[in-house]
Amino acid sequence: MATETIFSKIIRKEIPSDIVYQDELVTAFRDISPQAPTHILIIPNKLIPTVNDVSEADEPALGRMLTVAAKIAAQENIAEDGYRLIMNCNRNGGQEVYHIHMHLLGGKRLGPMLAR
Ligand code: DGP
């Protein structure tokens, strides 16, 4: 049984967050510790702990995460210049919150994908 994280409370609006988009499948909100001028997390409303736990039944929500990322990038005026989408998995991936999330980062040149 997966354990809820702080993100479930954000989805249910039980704790404050800057939600920029929400529908029946996904929620998007600004990261509490932004690493770029735009740093938004897009998450499924259903608790899925890691990318290893996704199933075919999750494909509508996972697809929605991408279409919502594109919409938010346009709203944030970063679509044309470009942005980066990141999903971290488990310890080696640097995952801290065990409710899958897509980072949408942009608003500046992000440089190489991995620190050198
Ligand atoms: P990751 O390392 O990929 O698991 O990223 C987790 C992100 O979640 C990290 O960038 C900080 C963000 N975060 C953690 N707790 C909160 C919170 O309570 N509110 C918001 N808005 N973001 C959070």
CSV table of C-alpha atoms and ligand atoms in Angstrom, one decimal:
chain,number,residue,atom,x,y,z
A,1,MET,CA,0.0,0.0,0.0
A,2,ALA,CA,1.5,3.3,-1.1
A,3,THR,CA,2.0,5.9,1.6
A,4,GLU,CA,0.6,9.4,0.9
A,5,THR,CA,3.0,12.3,0.6
A,6,ILE,CA,2.6,16.1,1.0
A,7,PHE,CA,1.5,16.1,-2.7
A,8,SER,CA,-1.8,14.4,-1.8
A,9,LYS,CA,-2.5,17.3,0.6
A,10,ILE,CA,-1.7,19.8,-2.1
A,11,ILE,CA,-4.1,18.1,-4.5
A,12,ARG,CA,-6.9,18.2,-1.9
A,13,LYS,CA,-5.9,21.8,-1.1
A,14,GLU,CA,-5.4,20.9,2.6
A,15,ILE,CA,-2.1,22.8,2.6
A,16,PRO,CA,-1.3,26.0,0.7
A,17,SER,CA,0.4,25.9,-2.7
A,18,ASP,CA,0.5,27.9,-5.9
A,19,ILE,CA,-1.7,25.7,-8.1
A,20,VAL,CA,-1.5,26.8,-11.7
A,21,TYR,CA,-3.7,24.0,-13.2
A,22,GLN,CA,-6.0,21.2,-11.9
A,23,ASP,CA,-8.4,18.8,-13.6
A,24,GLU,CA,-9.8,15.4,-12.9
A,25,LEU,CA,-6.5,13.7,-13.7
A,26,VAL,CA,-3.6,16.0,-12.9
A,27,THR,CA,-2.5,18.9,-10.7
A,28,ALA,CA,0.3,21.4,-11.4
A,29,PHE,CA,1.8,23.8,-8.9
A,30,ARG,CA,4.9,25.9,-8.4
A,31,ASP,CA,7.9,24.2,-6.8
A,32,ILE,CA,8.6,25.4,-3.3
A,33,SER,CA,12.3,25.6,-4.1
A,34,PRO,CA,12.5,26.9,-7.7
A,35,GLN,CA,15.6,26.0,-9.6
A,36,ALA,CA,14.7,28.2,-12.6
A,37,PRO,CA,12.4,31.3,-13.2
A,38,THR,CA,9.7,28.8,-14.1
A,39,HIS,CA,9.7,25.6,-12.0
A,40,ILE,CA,6.3,23.8,-11.9
A,41,LEU,CA,5.5,20.3,-10.8
A,42,ILE,CA,2.9,18.3,-12.8
A,43,ILE,CA,1.5,15.3,-10.9
A,44,PRO,CA,-1.2,12.7,-11.4
A,45,ASN,CA,-4.0,13.1,-8.8
A,46,LYS,CA,-3.7,9.4,-8.2
A,47,LEU,CA,-0.8,8.4,-5.9
A,48,ILE,CA,1.8,6.5,-7.9
A,49,PRO,CA,5.0,6.4,-5.9
A,50,THR,CA,7.6,6.0,-8.7
A,51,VAL,CA,7.8,5.6,-12.4
A,52,ASN,CA,8.4,1.9,-11.7
A,53,ASP,CA,4.9,1.7,-10.5
A,54,VAL,CA,3.0,3.1,-13.5
A,55,SER,CA,0.6,0.8,-15.3
A,56,GLU,CA,-1.3,0.9,-18.6
A,57,ALA,CA,-4.3,2.1,-16.6
A,58,ASP,CA,-2.3,5.3,-15.8
A,59,GLU,CA,-1.7,6.2,-19.4
A,60,PRO,CA,-4.5,8.8,-19.6
A,61,ALA,CA,-3.1,10.7,-16.6
A,62,LEU,CA,0.5,10.3,-17.9
A,63,GLY,CA,-0.5,11.6,-21.3
A,64,ARG,CA,-2.4,14.5,-19.7
A,65,MET,CA,0.8,15.4,-17.8
A,66,LEU,CA,2.5,16.1,-21.1
A,67,THR,CA,-0.4,18.1,-22.7
A,68,VAL,CA,-0.7,20.1,-19.5
A,69,ALA,CA,3.1,20.7,-19.6
A,70,ALA,CA,2.8,22.2,-23.1
A,71,LYS,CA,-0.2,24.4,-22.1
A,72,ILE,CA,1.6,25.7,-19.0
A,73,ALA,CA,4.8,26.4,-21.0
A,74,ALA,CA,2.7,28.5,-23.4
A,75,GLN,CA,1.0,30.3,-20.5
A,76,GLU,CA,4.4,31.0,-18.9
A,77,ASN,CA,5.8,32.3,-22.3
A,78,ILE,CA,8.6,29.9,-22.3
A,79,ALA,CA,7.4,27.6,-25.1
A,80,GLU,CA,9.3,29.2,-27.9
A,81,ASP,CA,12.6,29.7,-26.1
A,82,GLY,CA,12.3,26.1,-24.7
A,83,TYR,CA,12.2,24.3,-21.4
A,84,ARG,CA,13.1,21.0,-19.7
A,85,LEU,CA,10.9,18.2,-18.4
A,86,ILE,CA,12.4,15.9,-15.8
A,87,MET,CA,11.1,12.9,-13.9
A,88,ASN,CA,13.4,11.5,-11.1
A,89,CYS,CA,13.1,7.9,-10.1
A,90,ASN,CA,14.3,6.4,-6.8
A,91,ARG,CA,17.6,7.2,-5.0
A,92,ASN,CA,20.0,7.2,-8.0
A,93,GLY,CA,17.5,9.5,-9.9
A,94,GLY,CA,17.4,11.9,-6.9
A,95,GLN,CA,13.7,11.4,-6.2
A,96,GLU,CA,12.7,13.0,-2.9
A,97,VAL,CA,8.9,12.9,-2.9
A,98,TYR,CA,7.4,9.5,-3.6
A,99,HIS,CA,4.4,10.6,-5.7
A,100,ILE,CA,5.5,10.8,-9.3
A,101,HIS,CA,6.0,14.3,-10.7
A,102,MET,CA,7.2,16.0,-13.8
A,103,HIS,CA,9.4,19.1,-13.3
A,104,LEU,CA,8.8,21.8,-15.8
A,105,LEU,CA,11.8,24.1,-15.8
A,106,GLY,CA,12.4,27.2,-18.0
A,107,GLY,CA,12.9,30.9,-18.2
A,108,LYS,CA,16.6,30.8,-18.6
A,109,ARG,CA,19.4,28.8,-20.4
A,110,LEU,CA,19.5,25.6,-18.4
A,111,GLY,CA,22.9,24.4,-19.6
A,112,PRO,CA,23.9,20.8,-19.9
A,113,MET,CA,21.5,18.2,-18.7
A,114,LEU,CA,23.8,16.7,-16.1
A,115,ALA,CA,26.3,18.5,-13.9
A,116,ARG,CA,29.8,18.0,-15.3
B,1,DGP,P1,12.2,15.3,-6.6
B,1,DGP,O1,13.6,15.5,-6.1
B,1,DGP,O2,12.2,15.0,-8.1
B,1,DGP,O3,11.5,14.3,-5.8
B,1,DGP,O4,11.5,16.7,-6.4
B,1,DGP,C1,10.7,17.1,-5.4
B,1,DGP,C2,10.3,18.5,-5.5
B,1,DGP,O5,9.2,18.8,-4.7
B,1,DGP,C3,11.5,19.5,-5.1
B,1,DGP,O6,11.9,20.2,-6.2
B,1,DGP,C4,10.8,20.3,-4.0
B,1,DGP,C5,9.3,20.1,-4.2
B,1,DGP,N1,8.5,20.1,-3.0
B,1,DGP,C6,8.7,19.3,-1.9
B,1,DGP,N2,7.8,19.6,-1.0
B,1,DGP,C7,7.0,20.6,-1.5
B,1,DGP,C8,5.9,21.3,-1.0
B,1,DGP,O7,5.4,21.1,0.1
B,1,DGP,N3,5.3,22.2,-1.8
B,1,DGP,C9,5.8,22.5,-3.1
B,1,DGP,N4,5.2,23.4,-3.8
B,1,DGP,N5,6.9,21.8,-3.6
B,1,DGP,C10,7.5,20.9,-2.8
